[in-house]
Amino acid sequence: MVYLEDTYRHKGLRKKLVETLVKKGIWDENVLKAIEKIPRHYFLDSGFLEFAYEDKPFPIGAGQTISQPYTVAFQTQLLDIRKTEKVLEIGTGSGYQACVLSEMGARVFSIERQKSLYQKAKSFIPTLRYPVKLFFGDGYNGLPAFAPFDKILITAAAPFIPEALKEQLKTGGRIVAPVGKGDIQVMVSLVKKSEDIFETTEHGHFRFVPLLEDKAEDH
Ligand code: SAH
């Protein structure tokens, strides 16, 4: 049993983190509010509590990382989230990003391919009372049973945008994803103009762990 405590010190550190994000160019008030509210230190292993509010990524087990707060804020801002929108996240990881989206009023569906991370998020997130729906599987396939989605967020480096995800997006909807085969990816925002017309814009360079295309891993 992990003992969770959100102290004044943690709250103060979150305020500072939000100030840092504003300085780095994040302006969406709803994104900033969600980051100020959610105790990011709950999502890190206890050894890293000291660092939870630095603007850095951190290991979360199974060779994966919780994205840097700036990256979470940047992707969420690009998604342009409205309340009640249906959002599909690929790469649940710690579940922090999913909770940010849920805090903003989105109806969140999130897929993770590493069983241990899926299970950890599945038992932990309900304790925070976020109604996020979690799935174990390969994000390349999306979630056809729950499509279409208003927004789709990929939080791992995608060599390309999977066709299934484009199909599961509503017309007028948006996909945000770091795209690239090497160490560094370009942040891409894709708006679905019609069944087969997508408008792409690019938003700088980022570094993510890879989106792996294979069967989901059972450990
Ligand atoms: N959004 C997460 C950080 C994600 S790190 C957070 O807030 O903590 C990227 C995650 O994508 C990892 O957990 C990795 O296991 C997962 N992943 C990689 N390939 C995947 C795939 N094909 N389907 C689903 N998840 C995948």
XYZ file of N, CA and C and ligand atoms in Angstrom:
683
model
N 0.851 -1.195 0.000
C 0.000 0.000 0.000
C 0.891 1.250 0.000
N 0.696 2.072 -1.002
C 1.478 3.311 -1.078
C 0.735 4.375 -0.275
N 1.471 5.092 0.547
C 0.848 6.147 1.321
C 0.950 7.447 0.542
N -0.205 7.981 0.140
C -0.199 9.176 -0.682
C -0.558 10.393 0.139
N 0.279 11.385 0.055
C 0.027 12.613 0.776
C 0.374 13.783 -0.130
N -0.544 14.713 -0.242
C -0.294 15.895 -1.061
C -0.137 17.088 -0.114
N 1.107 17.406 0.198
C 1.368 18.425 1.216
C 1.390 19.836 0.609
N 1.461 20.848 1.476
C 1.602 22.227 1.001
C 2.875 22.383 0.187
N 3.878 21.646 0.589
C 5.141 21.719 -0.153
C 4.936 21.224 -1.595
N 4.247 20.089 -1.726
C 3.973 19.574 -3.079
C 3.158 20.591 -3.880
N 2.158 21.186 -3.217
C 1.301 22.155 -3.923
C 2.116 23.367 -4.365
N 3.023 23.799 -3.502
C 3.893 24.930 -3.828
C 4.792 24.597 -5.008
N 5.328 23.383 -5.010
C 6.200 22.967 -6.107
C 5.415 22.917 -7.427
N 4.150 22.521 -7.337
C 3.317 22.471 -8.559
C 3.068 23.872 -9.104
N 2.851 24.827 -8.207
C 2.656 26.226 -8.638
C 3.894 26.703 -9.399
N 5.065 26.365 -8.837
C 6.333 26.753 -9.492
C 6.451 26.074 -10.858
N 6.068 24.800 -10.905
C 6.144 24.069 -12.177
C 5.259 24.754 -13.219
N 4.059 25.169 -12.792
C 3.148 25.840 -13.717
C 3.772 27.151 -14.210
N 4.426 27.878 -13.308
C 5.106 29.124 -13.730
C 6.173 28.816 -14.779
N 6.906 27.730 -14.560
C 7.935 27.322 -15.531
C 7.288 27.026 -16.882
N 6.157 26.315 -16.864
C 5.493 25.956 -18.125
C 5.016 27.207 -18.857
N 4.516 28.189 -18.090
C 4.064 29.440 -18.710
C 5.257 30.130 -19.382
N 6.399 30.147 -18.666
C 7.611 30.769 -19.244
C 8.034 30.057 -20.520
N 7.799 28.748 -20.569
C 8.196 27.984 -21.754
C 7.159 28.083 -22.877
N 6.063 28.807 -22.637
C 5.134 29.080 -23.737
C 3.779 28.395 -23.663
N 3.481 27.702 -22.561
C 2.145 27.088 -22.429
C 1.162 28.168 -21.978
N 0.046 28.314 -22.690
C -0.903 29.387 -22.390
C -2.308 28.889 -22.099
N -2.620 27.634 -22.408
C -3.979 27.114 -22.210
C -4.280 26.987 -20.715
N -5.181 27.841 -20.230
C -5.497 27.904 -18.789
C -5.980 26.565 -18.252
N -6.745 25.848 -19.057
C -7.297 24.578 -18.582
C -6.208 23.518 -18.420
N -5.219 23.563 -19.298
C -4.077 22.641 -19.177
C -3.296 22.988 -17.904
N -3.043 24.273 -17.712
C -2.256 24.714 -16.547
C -2.980 24.381 -15.249
N -4.302 24.565 -15.246
C -5.093 24.252 -14.050
C -5.008 22.769 -13.711
N -5.110 21.934 -14.730
C -5.061 20.476 -14.496
C -3.695 20.083 -13.927
N -2.638 20.663 -14.466
C -1.292 20.329 -13.979
C -1.091 20.843 -12.550
N -1.678 21.989 -12.271
C -1.569 22.525 -10.908
C -2.338 21.655 -9.908
N -3.388 21.015 -10.378
C -4.244 20.238 -9.474
C -3.734 18.814 -9.221
N -3.205 18.162 -10.247
C -2.914 16.721 -10.120
C -1.550 16.474 -9.469
N -1.530 15.690 -8.384
C -0.268 15.400 -7.710
C 0.606 14.457 -8.560
N 1.514 15.036 -9.334
C 2.348 14.206 -10.222
C 3.207 13.245 -9.423
N 3.518 13.599 -8.177
C 4.394 12.715 -7.393
C 3.730 11.370 -7.091
N 2.400 11.303 -7.174
C 1.723 10.011 -6.984
C 2.076 9.016 -8.100
N 2.495 9.541 -9.241
C 2.706 8.690 -10.416
C 4.150 8.206 -10.543
N 5.009 8.668 -9.629
C 6.425 8.282 -9.689
C 6.728 7.296 -8.566
N 7.738 6.459 -8.778
C 8.144 5.586 -7.680
C 8.711 6.461 -6.571
N 8.583 5.985 -5.325
C 8.895 6.849 -4.184
C 10.315 7.424 -4.227
N 11.264 6.686 -4.827
C 12.644 7.176 -4.913
C 12.768 8.492 -5.664
N 11.750 8.810 -6.458
C 11.853 10.007 -7.301
C 10.974 11.161 -6.822
N 10.373 11.019 -5.635
C 9.435 12.046 -5.178
C 10.022 13.446 -5.211
N 11.291 13.538 -4.846
C 11.977 14.840 -4.819
C 11.935 15.536 -6.173
N 11.879 14.729 -7.235
C 12.024 15.284 -8.587
C 10.701 15.447 -9.321
N 9.612 15.090 -8.642
C 8.320 15.017 -9.343
C 7.927 16.324 -10.009
N 8.377 17.445 -9.455
C 7.945 18.732 -9.994
C 9.037 19.477 -10.736
N 10.103 18.738 -11.088
C 11.052 19.314 -12.034
C 10.502 19.017 -13.421
N 10.843 19.874 -14.356
C 10.319 19.681 -15.704
C 11.164 18.650 -16.446
N 11.047 17.398 -15.998
C 11.867 16.319 -16.576
C 11.054 15.035 -16.690
N 11.434 14.180 -17.655
C 10.796 12.849 -17.715
C 11.397 11.956 -16.642
N 10.712 10.878 -16.244
C 11.277 9.952 -15.257
C 10.894 8.512 -15.532
N 11.762 7.574 -15.105
C 11.452 6.153 -15.310
C 10.216 5.735 -14.514
N 9.367 4.913 -15.136
C 8.176 4.413 -14.436
C 8.152 2.890 -14.422
N 9.292 2.258 -14.741
C 9.335 0.791 -14.787
C 9.125 0.293 -16.201
N 9.461 -0.968 -16.426
C 9.317 -1.626 -17.731
C 10.027 -0.845 -18.845
N 11.097 -0.122 -18.478
C 11.895 0.608 -19.470
C 11.185 1.827 -20.038
N 10.101 2.266 -19.396
C 9.311 3.381 -19.931
C 9.472 4.618 -19.066
N 8.984 5.744 -19.569
C 9.098 6.991 -18.805
C 7.764 7.721 -18.742
N 7.570 8.489 -17.678
C 6.461 9.443 -17.632
C 6.997 10.675 -18.362
N 6.214 11.202 -19.306
C 6.714 12.317 -20.120
C 6.992 13.535 -19.249
N 7.908 14.358 -19.735
C 8.231 15.638 -19.091
C 6.958 16.496 -19.011
N 6.722 17.195 -17.902
C 5.509 18.021 -17.796
C 5.311 18.970 -18.986
N 6.395 19.555 -19.485
C 6.259 20.459 -20.627
C 5.678 19.715 -21.830
N 6.136 18.488 -22.029
C 5.665 17.695 -23.171
C 4.187 17.345 -22.997
N 3.800 16.957 -21.784
C 2.389 16.666 -21.493
C 1.548 17.920 -21.785
N 2.013 19.056 -21.273
C 1.277 20.313 -21.446
C 1.197 20.690 -22.925
N 2.305 20.527 -23.637
C 2.370 20.920 -25.051
C 1.420 20.069 -25.897
N 1.463 18.743 -25.672
C 0.586 17.860 -26.453
C -0.882 18.128 -26.118
N -1.163 18.348 -24.836
C -2.551 18.565 -24.419
C -3.069 19.882 -24.992
N -2.228 20.904 -24.976
C -2.609 22.203 -25.533
C -2.901 22.078 -27.036
N -2.044 21.328 -27.732
C -2.253 21.135 -29.177
C -3.570 20.405 -29.465
N -3.954 19.515 -28.566
C -5.186 18.738 -28.771
C -6.426 19.608 -28.719
N -6.328 20.762 -28.006
C -7.438 21.702 -27.932
C -8.686 21.015 -27.361
N -8.548 20.553 -26.124
C -9.575 19.738 -25.465
C -10.793 20.566 -25.027
N -11.967 20.074 -25.374
C -13.234 20.635 -24.868
C -13.875 19.599 -23.957
N -14.661 20.084 -22.990
C -15.342 19.163 -22.057
C -16.194 18.150 -22.820
N -16.253 16.958 -22.296
C -17.040 15.803 -22.803
C -16.507 15.194 -24.110
N -15.432 15.744 -24.659
C -14.891 15.123 -25.867
C -14.380 13.717 -25.567
N -14.508 12.835 -26.560
C -13.986 11.473 -26.422
C -12.548 11.466 -26.912
N -11.637 11.113 -26.016
C -10.215 11.161 -26.362
C -9.591 9.785 -26.199
N -8.850 9.354 -27.212
C -8.114 8.088 -27.143
C -6.630 8.398 -26.974
N -6.038 7.833 -25.918
C -4.598 7.988 -25.716
C -3.906 6.660 -26.014
N -2.815 6.714 -26.771
C -2.020 5.507 -27.016
C -0.767 5.616 -26.145
N -0.604 4.683 -25.215
C 0.553 4.703 -24.311
C 0.190 5.268 -22.951
N -0.563 4.478 -22.161
C -1.007 4.937 -20.835
C 0.159 5.255 -19.916
N 1.207 4.402 -19.970
C 2.365 4.581 -19.087
C 1.930 4.686 -17.637
N 2.285 5.778 -16.989
C 1.933 5.984 -15.578
C 0.456 6.330 -15.398
N -0.173 6.830 -16.466
C -1.568 7.273 -16.362
C -1.697 8.768 -16.093
N -0.572 9.450 -15.940
C -0.620 10.883 -15.599
C -1.297 11.704 -16.705
N -0.868 11.490 -17.947
C -1.449 12.235 -19.061
C -2.958 11.970 -19.168
N -3.345 10.721 -18.961
C -4.771 10.369 -19.025
C -5.553 11.144 -17.967
N -4.965 11.285 -16.780
C -5.640 12.026 -15.704
C -5.718 13.513 -16.020
N -4.691 14.060 -16.662
C -4.736 15.476 -17.069
C -5.922 15.687 -18.022
N -6.080 14.786 -18.974
C -7.185 14.906 -19.937
C -8.537 14.758 -19.229
N -8.597 13.833 -18.284
C -9.839 13.588 -17.553
C -10.190 14.796 -16.682
N -9.194 15.347 -16.034
C -9.394 16.545 -15.207
C -9.967 17.700 -16.044
N -9.602 17.736 -17.332
C -10.091 18.794 -18.220
C -11.494 18.506 -18.752
N -12.063 17.389 -18.328
C -13.444 17.097 -18.695
C -13.611 16.183 -19.894
N -12.472 15.673 -20.425
C -12.571 14.743 -21.557
C -12.993 13.367 -21.052
N -13.631 12.593 -21.933
C -13.916 11.184 -21.634
C -12.753 10.385 -22.213
N -11.947 9.832 -21.328
C -10.649 9.309 -21.757
C -10.627 7.787 -21.864
N -10.086 7.305 -22.990
C -9.831 5.891 -23.229
C -8.327 5.796 -23.472
N -7.643 4.870 -22.812
C -6.199 4.822 -22.970
C -5.729 3.378 -23.098
N -4.774 3.149 -24.023
C -4.273 1.789 -24.294
C -2.797 1.687 -23.913
N -2.418 0.570 -23.298
C -1.016 0.321 -22.941
C -0.658 -1.112 -23.339
N 0.553 -1.299 -23.901
C 0.940 -2.635 -24.350
C 1.771 -3.408 -23.327
N 2.237 -2.728 -22.267
C 3.015 -3.428 -21.238
C 2.075 -3.810 -20.110
N 1.933 -5.111 -19.900
C 0.957 -5.595 -18.917
C 1.181 -4.994 -17.532
N 2.456 -4.925 -17.106
C 2.714 -4.450 -15.732
C 2.274 -2.994 -15.564
N 2.518 -2.163 -16.586
C 2.115 -0.751 -16.498
C 0.600 -0.629 -16.549
N -0.014 -1.426 -17.415
C -1.482 -1.430 -17.516
C -2.090 -1.769 -16.155
N -1.561 -2.833 -15.529
C -2.142 -3.275 -14.253
C -1.952 -2.242 -13.147
N -0.767 -1.635 -13.149
C -0.484 -0.623 -12.130
C -1.456 0.559 -12.266
N -1.613 1.026 -13.504
C -2.518 2.161 -13.749
C -3.961 1.775 -13.420
N -4.305 0.545 -13.774
C -5.681 0.063 -13.579
C -6.042 0.022 -12.088
N -5.084 -0.322 -11.233
C -5.421 -0.372 -9.815
C -5.261 1.000 -9.154
N -4.381 1.843 -9.719
C -4.093 3.123 -9.072
C -5.064 4.257 -9.454
N -5.357 4.408 -10.745
C -6.132 5.578 -11.194
C -7.516 5.672 -10.521
N -8.220 4.550 -10.345
C -9.523 4.675 -9.666
C -9.420 5.282 -8.264
N -8.271 5.128 -7.597
C -8.137 5.715 -6.258
C -8.146 7.247 -6.345
N -7.821 7.790 -7.506
C -7.859 9.253 -7.696
C -9.230 9.704 -8.203
N -10.097 8.735 -8.454
C -11.479 8.994 -8.883
C -11.592 9.608 -10.271
N -10.608 9.370 -11.118
C -10.760 9.797 -12.516
C -11.390 8.648 -13.294
N -12.500 8.927 -14.010
C -13.204 7.847 -14.714
C -12.552 7.493 -16.057
N -11.241 7.205 -16.021
C -10.494 6.897 -17.243
C -10.689 5.416 -17.568
N -10.933 5.097 -18.845
C -11.095 3.691 -19.226
C -9.780 3.169 -19.799
N -9.255 2.124 -19.160
C -7.938 1.622 -19.541
C -8.046 0.279 -20.257
N -7.182 0.104 -21.257
C -7.199 -1.118 -22.061
C -5.779 -1.639 -22.231
N -5.655 -2.974 -22.186
C -4.374 -3.626 -22.438
C -4.381 -4.079 -23.883
N -3.417 -3.619 -24.683
C -3.399 -4.044 -26.076
C -2.440 -3.208 -26.901
N -2.501 -3.412 -28.206
C -1.612 -2.711 -29.131
C -2.313 -1.481 -29.694
N -1.774 -0.324 -29.355
C -2.365 0.937 -29.766
C -2.441 1.137 -31.267
N -1.643 0.379 -32.036
C -1.708 0.518 -33.502
C -3.106 0.192 -34.018
N -3.833 -0.624 -33.252
C -5.184 -1.011 -33.695
C -6.251 -0.057 -33.201
N -5.906 0.840 -32.281
C -6.895 1.733 -31.696
C -7.932 0.940 -30.916
N -9.138 1.496 -30.832
C -10.237 0.834 -30.112
C -11.492 0.925 -30.971
N -11.569 0.073 -32.011
C -12.698 0.181 -32.947
C -14.052 0.129 -32.250
N -14.155 -0.638 -31.162
C -15.454 -0.791 -30.493
C -15.943 0.516 -29.868
N -15.033 1.457 -29.600
C -15.413 2.710 -28.948
C -15.307 3.918 -29.880
N -14.906 3.679 -31.136
C -14.761 4.766 -32.099
C -16.142 5.278 -32.513
N -16.253 6.499 -33.046
C -15.149 7.412 -33.358
C -14.768 8.310 -32.171
N -13.544 8.844 -32.232
C -13.031 9.734 -31.199
C -12.916 11.162 -31.730
N -13.081 12.133 -30.807
C -12.895 13.542 -31.190
C -11.411 13.852 -31.334
N -10.617 13.239 -30.442
C -9.188 13.523 -30.415
C -8.435 12.214 -30.155
N -7.232 12.092 -30.743
C -6.378 10.933 -30.461
C -4.975 11.450 -30.159
N -4.418 10.959 -29.065
C -3.089 11.404 -28.627
C -2.159 10.197 -28.574
N -1.041 10.274 -29.283
C -0.034 9.209 -29.201
C 1.096 9.739 -28.326
N 1.430 8.982 -27.263
C 2.464 9.473 -26.343
C 3.735 8.630 -26.429
N 3.964 7.995 -27.586
C 5.224 7.297 -27.866
C 5.598 7.641 -29.297
N 6.900 7.492 -29.626
C 7.384 7.904 -30.943
C 6.835 6.981 -32.026
N 5.999 7.526 -32.897
C 5.363 6.716 -33.939
C 6.147 6.848 -35.249
N 6.534 5.709 -35.864
C 7.233 5.801 -37.153
C 6.319 6.376 -38.231
N 5.020 6.219 -38.035
C 4.003 6.777 -38.939
C 2.693 6.800 -38.151
N 1.679 7.506 -38.675
C 0.378 7.508 -37.975
C -0.417 6.294 -38.462
N -0.723 5.373 -37.551
C -1.428 4.162 -37.968
C -2.777 4.465 -38.644
N -3.020 3.763 -39.729
C -4.235 3.956 -40.534
C -5.500 3.761 -39.680
N -5.454 2.748 -38.785
C -6.634 2.443 -37.951
C -7.022 3.664 -37.117
N -6.026 4.418 -36.662
C -6.317 5.588 -35.819
C -6.958 6.699 -36.650
N -6.476 6.857 -37.886
C -7.083 7.866 -38.773
C -8.545 7.528 -39.028
N -8.809 6.226 -39.187
C -10.188 5.794 -39.449
C -11.078 6.032 -38.235
N -10.513 5.871 -37.037
C -11.318 5.975 -35.810
C -11.491 7.410 -35.312
N -11.009 8.373 -36.113
C -11.136 9.784 -35.761
C -12.375 10.370 -36.433
N -13.132 11.195 -35.673
C -14.282 11.878 -36.283
C -13.803 12.876 -37.315
N -14.629 13.171 -38.299
C -14.318 14.271 -39.216
C -14.338 15.559 -38.385
N -13.314 16.388 -38.570
C -13.162 17.587 -37.738
C -12.292 17.312 -36.516
N -11.989 16.041 -36.275
C -11.176 15.664 -35.117
C -9.675 15.834 -35.375
N -8.898 15.582 -34.334
C -7.465 15.859 -34.420
C -6.633 14.753 -33.778
N -5.520 14.420 -34.430
C -4.544 13.492 -33.848
C -3.274 14.282 -33.537
N -2.735 14.117 -32.341
C -1.441 14.717 -32.005
C -0.476 13.576 -31.725
N 0.692 13.609 -32.398
C 1.628 12.492 -32.259
C 3.054 12.930 -32.580
N 4.033 12.397 -31.814
C 5.429 12.609 -32.188
C 5.793 11.586 -33.267
N 6.146 12.065 -34.462
C 6.381 11.152 -35.579
C 7.842 11.165 -35.988
N 8.422 9.965 -36.084
C 9.810 9.864 -36.529
C 10.371 8.502 -36.188
N 11.341 8.057 -36.995
C 11.899 6.718 -36.791
C 13.149 6.742 -35.923
N 13.816 7.886 -35.825
C 15.077 7.948 -35.071
C 14.866 8.375 -33.627
N 15.932 8.938 -33.038
C 15.915 9.364 -31.638
C 15.004 10.563 -31.404
N 14.857 11.378 -32.442
C 14.123 12.630 -32.303
C 12.921 12.624 -33.238
N 11.798 13.124 -32.736
C 10.583 13.116 -33.542
C 10.066 14.542 -33.740
N 9.229 14.674 -34.766
C 8.542 15.941 -35.012
C 7.140 15.820 -34.430
N 6.707 16.820 -33.670
C 5.348 16.799 -33.134
C 4.391 17.207 -34.244
N 3.492 16.294 -34.554
C 2.589 16.512 -35.673
C 1.159 16.639 -35.157
N 0.413 17.563 -35.752
C -1.012 17.688 -35.466
C -1.744 17.474 -36.788
N -2.685 16.538 -36.765
C -3.365 16.114 -37.991
C -4.853 16.378 -37.821
N -5.437 17.209 -38.667
C -6.876 17.459 -38.566
C -7.576 16.738 -39.715
N -8.632 15.995 -39.365
C -9.371 15.240 -40.380
C -10.403 16.149 -41.034
N -10.138 16.541 -42.262
C -11.017 17.478 -42.971
C -12.196 16.747 -43.597
N -11.914 15.529 -44.063
C -12.980 14.676 -44.603
C -12.460 13.247 -44.513
N -13.237 12.295 -44.952
C -12.896 10.874 -44.836
C -11.422 10.594 -45.167
N -10.905 11.220 -46.241
C -9.519 10.902 -46.612
C -8.632 12.133 -46.796
N -9.071 13.270 -46.285
C -8.198 14.464 -46.359
C -7.790 14.899 -44.950
N -6.479 14.913 -44.725
C -5.930 15.304 -43.433
C -5.017 16.500 -43.628
N -5.157 17.494 -42.746
C -4.286 18.663 -42.806
C -3.238 18.510 -41.704
N -1.965 18.551 -42.088
C -0.886 18.306 -41.128
C -0.139 19.589 -40.812
N 0.105 19.833 -39.522
C 1.007 20.919 -39.150
C 2.088 20.342 -38.235
N 3.279 20.973 -38.240
C 4.409 20.472 -37.439
C 4.738 21.460 -36.332
N 5.117 20.918 -35.173
C 5.268 21.774 -33.981
C 6.538 21.486 -33.200
N 7.655 21.391 -33.869
C 8.931 21.269 -33.170
C 9.343 19.843 -32.878
N 10.516 19.732 -32.245
C 11.132 18.417 -32.037
C 11.040 17.947 -30.599
N 10.826 16.646 -30.435
C 10.692 16.029 -29.110
C 11.373 14.667 -29.131
N 11.525 14.109 -27.921
C 12.168 12.803 -27.811
C 11.291 11.875 -26.955
N 10.755 10.843 -27.577
C 9.865 9.896 -26.881
C 10.428 8.481 -26.953
N 9.967 7.601 -26.060
C 10.257 6.167 -26.198
C 9.425 5.658 -27.377
N 9.892 4.570 -28.033
C 9.211 4.158 -29.271
C 7.820 3.546 -29.073
N 6.963 3.783 -30.065
C 5.682 3.097 -30.165
C 5.985 1.776 -30.851
N 5.812 0.674 -30.127
C 6.225 -0.621 -30.644
C 5.057 -1.323 -31.316
N 5.367 -1.886 -32.475
C 4.315 -2.544 -33.249
C 4.503 -4.045 -33.168
N 3.742 -4.676 -32.314
C 3.771 -6.128 -32.197
C 2.655 -6.527 -31.248
N 2.715 -7.756 -30.782
C 1.696 -8.173 -29.820
C 1.962 -7.484 -28.484
N 0.907 -7.277 -27.703
C 1.078 -6.679 -26.382
C 1.923 -7.611 -25.511
N 2.732 -7.037 -24.631
C 3.654 -7.838 -23.814
C 3.063 -8.195 -22.472
N 3.167 -9.504 -22.151
C 2.490 -10.011 -20.969
C 3.424 -10.049 -19.750
N 4.100 -8.967 -19.447
C 4.879 -8.938 -18.200
C 5.025 -7.515 -17.708
N 1.437 8.922 -21.373
C 2.358 8.312 -20.431
C 3.806 8.257 -20.910
C 3.936 7.333 -21.998
S 5.518 6.617 -22.336
C 2.303 8.975 -19.068
O 1.564 9.941 -18.892
O 2.975 8.473 -18.172
C 4.947 5.673 -23.728
C 4.105 4.474 -23.387
O 3.644 3.906 -24.608
C 4.882 3.356 -22.668
O 4.230 3.023 -21.481
C 4.872 2.209 -23.684
O 4.825 0.920 -23.061
C 3.607 2.496 -24.459
N 3.534 1.892 -25.798
C 4.537 1.704 -26.690
N 4.059 1.114 -27.815
C 2.710 0.932 -27.619
C 1.659 0.383 -28.404
N 1.885 -0.116 -29.625
N 0.411 0.354 -27.886
C 0.154 0.857 -26.639
N 1.110 1.390 -25.846
C 2.370 1.439 -26.329
